[in-house]
C-alpha cells in the first residue's frame, strides 16, 4: 500500500522553473518504480519521467534536458525539477507508483497538482 500526495504546482512565466514534490508513505516504498505523468484539458495522459529503485531514469522526449526526476529515500519524497518551462507544459501533474518497472500498470496515484505556464 502506497499513498502519494503532490505539491509545488503553480503559475509561472515561460522560461521559469518549478519544483514538484510527491510525498510517499506506505510499506515497500524504497523498492517501488515511480513516475510523473501529466494531462492537459482535452489531451491524453502522457508519461513525463520515471525512476527506478536503482536510480535509473527515463524522460519523455518533450522534456528531456529540461526536467529532472529524483528521489530522497530519507524523506520518502519524489521530485520533479522543471526548468525552461513552456506554455505547452501546462497540465495537471500526477505522481504514480507501481511495485516494479515490469508491472503492467501504475497502481498508486496522487491527486495531482496544477502547473500553468503563461507566455
PDB file of C-alpha atoms in Angstrom:
ATOM      1  CA  UNK A   1       0.000   0.000   0.000  1.00  0.00           C
ATOM      2  CA  UNK A   2       1.325   3.389  -1.048  1.00  0.00           C
ATOM      3  CA  UNK A   3      -0.183   6.826  -0.507  1.00  0.00           C
ATOM      4  CA  UNK A   4       1.020   9.737  -2.631  1.00  0.00           C
ATOM      5  CA  UNK A   5       0.487  13.481  -2.322  1.00  0.00           C
ATOM      6  CA  UNK A   6       1.819  16.062  -4.786  1.00  0.00           C
ATOM      7  CA  UNK A   7       2.682  19.685  -4.092  1.00  0.00           C
ATOM      8  CA  UNK A   8       4.632  22.542  -5.655  1.00  0.00           C
ATOM      9  CA  UNK A   9       2.435  23.385  -8.615  1.00  0.00           C
ATOM     10  CA  UNK A  10       1.570  26.934  -9.558  1.00  0.00           C
ATOM     11  CA  UNK A  11       1.633  29.606 -12.256  1.00  0.00           C
ATOM     12  CA  UNK A  12       4.865  30.802 -13.844  1.00  0.00           C
ATOM     13  CA  UNK A  13       6.039  32.728 -16.879  1.00  0.00           C
ATOM     14  CA  UNK A  14       7.515  30.980 -19.888  1.00  0.00           C
ATOM     15  CA  UNK A  15      11.168  30.193 -19.201  1.00  0.00           C
ATOM     16  CA  UNK A  16      10.619  29.930 -15.466  1.00  0.00           C
ATOM     17  CA  UNK A  17      11.097  26.993 -13.109  1.00  0.00           C
ATOM     18  CA  UNK A  18       9.064  24.924 -10.673  1.00  0.00           C
ATOM     19  CA  UNK A  19       9.898  22.025  -8.382  1.00  0.00           C
ATOM     20  CA  UNK A  20       7.176  19.462  -7.784  1.00  0.00           C
ATOM     21  CA  UNK A  21       7.238  17.179  -4.760  1.00  0.00           C
ATOM     22  CA  UNK A  22       5.483  13.885  -4.115  1.00  0.00           C
ATOM     23  CA  UNK A  23       5.345  12.764  -0.504  1.00  0.00           C
ATOM     24  CA  UNK A  24       5.045   8.989  -0.262  1.00  0.00           C
ATOM     25  CA  UNK A  25       4.046   6.739   2.599  1.00  0.00           C
ATOM     26  CA  UNK A  26       3.374   3.054   2.975  1.00  0.00           C
ATOM     27  CA  UNK A  27       5.270  -0.201   3.029  1.00  0.00           C
ATOM     28  CA  UNK A  28       7.947  -1.192   0.482  1.00  0.00           C
ATOM     29  CA  UNK A  29       8.249   2.358  -0.823  1.00  0.00           C
ATOM     30  CA  UNK A  30      12.002   2.112  -1.421  1.00  0.00           C
ATOM     31  CA  UNK A  31      11.584  -0.721  -3.925  1.00  0.00           C
ATOM     32  CA  UNK A  32       8.798   0.881  -5.993  1.00  0.00           C
ATOM     33  CA  UNK A  33       9.088   2.155  -9.540  1.00  0.00           C
ATOM     34  CA  UNK A  34       7.827   5.731  -9.655  1.00  0.00           C
ATOM     35  CA  UNK A  35       6.995   8.352 -12.211  1.00  0.00           C
ATOM     36  CA  UNK A  36       5.431  11.667 -13.113  1.00  0.00           C
ATOM     37  CA  UNK A  37       2.564  11.964 -15.579  1.00  0.00           C
ATOM     38  CA  UNK A  38       0.626  14.934 -16.881  1.00  0.00           C
ATOM     39  CA  UNK A  39      -2.682  15.614 -18.575  1.00  0.00           C
ATOM     40  CA  UNK A  40      -3.873  18.797 -20.249  1.00  0.00           C
ATOM     41  CA  UNK A  41      -7.569  19.525 -20.939  1.00  0.00           C
ATOM     42  CA  UNK A  42      -8.737  17.599 -23.988  1.00  0.00           C
ATOM     43  CA  UNK A  43      -5.478  15.663 -24.198  1.00  0.00           C
ATOM     44  CA  UNK A  44      -4.489  12.124 -23.288  1.00  0.00           C
ATOM     45  CA  UNK A  45      -2.402  11.469 -20.209  1.00  0.00           C
ATOM     46  CA  UNK A  46       1.289  11.187 -21.005  1.00  0.00           C
ATOM     47  CA  UNK A  47       4.333   9.978 -19.145  1.00  0.00           C
ATOM     48  CA  UNK A  48       6.856  12.652 -18.221  1.00  0.00           C
ATOM     49  CA  UNK A  49       9.618  10.859 -16.336  1.00  0.00           C
ATOM     50  CA  UNK A  50      10.260   7.675 -14.351  1.00  0.00           C
ATOM     51  CA  UNK A  51      12.815   6.492 -11.811  1.00  0.00           C
ATOM     52  CA  UNK A  52      13.600   3.001 -10.551  1.00  0.00           C
ATOM     53  CA  UNK A  53      14.884   1.945  -7.143  1.00  0.00           C
ATOM     54  CA  UNK A  54      18.400   1.676  -8.594  1.00  0.00           C
ATOM     55  CA  UNK A  55      18.271   5.313  -9.713  1.00  0.00           C
ATOM     56  CA  UNK A  56      17.730   4.644 -13.414  1.00  0.00           C
ATOM     57  CA  UNK A  57      15.714   7.412 -15.074  1.00  0.00           C
ATOM     58  CA  UNK A  58      13.806   7.905 -18.318  1.00  0.00           C
ATOM     59  CA  UNK A  59      12.280  11.034 -19.808  1.00  0.00           C
ATOM     60  CA  UNK A  60       9.777  11.928 -22.469  1.00  0.00           C
ATOM     61  CA  UNK A  61      11.457  13.475 -25.489  1.00  0.00           C
ATOM     62  CA  UNK A  62       9.469  16.670 -24.972  1.00  0.00           C
ATOM     63  CA  UNK A  63      11.024  17.319 -21.540  1.00  0.00           C
ATOM     64  CA  UNK A  64      14.451  15.716 -21.823  1.00  0.00           C
ATOM     65  CA  UNK A  65      17.159  18.211 -20.950  1.00  0.00           C
ATOM     66  CA  UNK A  66      14.727  20.494 -19.128  1.00  0.00           C
ATOM     67  CA  UNK A  67      13.229  18.292 -16.391  1.00  0.00           C
ATOM     68  CA  UNK A  68      14.988  16.180 -13.767  1.00  0.00           C
ATOM     69  CA  UNK A  69      13.371  13.433 -11.689  1.00  0.00           C
ATOM     70  CA  UNK A  70      14.934  12.420  -8.379  1.00  0.00           C
ATOM     71  CA  UNK A  71      14.043  10.774  -5.085  1.00  0.00           C
ATOM     72  CA  UNK A  72      15.095  11.245  -1.467  1.00  0.00           C
ATOM     73  CA  UNK A  73      14.741   7.982   0.442  1.00  0.00           C
ATOM     74  CA  UNK A  74      15.306   9.626   3.822  1.00  0.00           C
ATOM     75  CA  UNK A  75      12.350  11.955   3.237  1.00  0.00           C
ATOM     76  CA  UNK A  76      10.229   9.448   1.295  1.00  0.00           C
ATOM     77  CA  UNK A  77       9.807  12.085  -1.379  1.00  0.00           C
ATOM     78  CA  UNK A  78       9.896  12.115  -5.171  1.00  0.00           C
ATOM     79  CA  UNK A  79      10.797  15.323  -7.022  1.00  0.00           C
ATOM     80  CA  UNK A  80      10.454  16.790 -10.472  1.00  0.00           C
ATOM     81  CA  UNK A  81      12.619  19.828 -11.160  1.00  0.00           C
ATOM     82  CA  UNK A  82      11.212  21.668 -14.165  1.00  0.00           C
ATOM     83  CA  UNK A  83      13.322  24.316 -15.891  1.00  0.00           C
ATOM     84  CA  UNK A  84      12.838  26.357 -19.058  1.00  0.00           C
ATOM     85  CA  UNK A  85       9.096  25.859 -18.823  1.00  0.00           C
ATOM     86  CA  UNK A  86       6.963  26.345 -21.920  1.00  0.00           C
ATOM     87  CA  UNK A  87       3.223  27.039 -22.322  1.00  0.00           C
ATOM     88  CA  UNK A  88       2.805  23.509 -23.678  1.00  0.00           C
ATOM     89  CA  UNK A  89       3.930  22.176 -20.282  1.00  0.00           C
ATOM     90  CA  UNK A  90       0.660  23.445 -18.807  1.00  0.00           C
ATOM     91  CA  UNK A  91      -1.186  20.455 -17.343  1.00  0.00           C
ATOM     92  CA  UNK A  92      -2.233  18.634 -14.219  1.00  0.00           C
ATOM     93  CA  UNK A  93       0.785  16.696 -12.983  1.00  0.00           C
ATOM     94  CA  UNK A  94       0.416  13.376 -11.197  1.00  0.00           C
ATOM     95  CA  UNK A  95       2.795  11.252  -9.174  1.00  0.00           C
ATOM     96  CA  UNK A  96       2.409   7.488  -9.609  1.00  0.00           C
ATOM     97  CA  UNK A  97       3.956   4.253  -8.371  1.00  0.00           C
ATOM     98  CA  UNK A  98       3.982   0.530  -9.074  1.00  0.00           C
ATOM     99  CA  UNK A  99       5.837  -2.363  -7.466  1.00  0.00           C
ATOM    100  CA  UNK A 100       8.338  -2.911 -10.289  1.00  0.00           C
ATOM    101  CA  UNK A 101       9.058  -1.497 -13.718  1.00  0.00           C
ATOM    102  CA  UNK A 102       7.644  -4.710 -15.192  1.00  0.00           C
ATOM    103  CA  UNK A 103       4.136  -4.306 -13.740  1.00  0.00           C
ATOM    104  CA  UNK A 104       1.585  -3.632 -16.457  1.00  0.00           C
ATOM    105  CA  UNK A 105       0.086  -0.517 -14.882  1.00  0.00           C
ATOM    106  CA  UNK A 106       0.831   2.082 -12.241  1.00  0.00           C
ATOM    107  CA  UNK A 107      -1.383   1.131  -9.319  1.00  0.00           C
ATOM    108  CA  UNK A 108      -0.995   4.092  -6.978  1.00  0.00           C
ATOM    109  CA  UNK A 109      -1.725   7.710  -7.894  1.00  0.00           C
ATOM    110  CA  UNK A 110      -1.732  11.087  -6.188  1.00  0.00           C
ATOM    111  CA  UNK A 111      -4.480  13.693  -6.555  1.00  0.00           C
ATOM    112  CA  UNK A 112      -2.435  15.903  -8.872  1.00  0.00           C
ATOM    113  CA  UNK A 113      -1.034  19.421  -8.813  1.00  0.00           C
ATOM    114  CA  UNK A 114      -1.729  22.071 -11.452  1.00  0.00           C
ATOM    115  CA  UNK A 115       1.093  23.664 -13.437  1.00  0.00           C
ATOM    116  CA  UNK A 116       0.282  26.680 -15.598  1.00  0.00           C
ATOM    117  CA  UNK A 117       2.867  28.348 -17.838  1.00  0.00           C
ATOM    118  CA  UNK A 118       1.984  31.653 -19.490  1.00  0.00           C
ATOM    119  CA  UNK A 119       3.726  33.265 -22.444  1.00  0.00           C
TER     120      UNK A 119
END
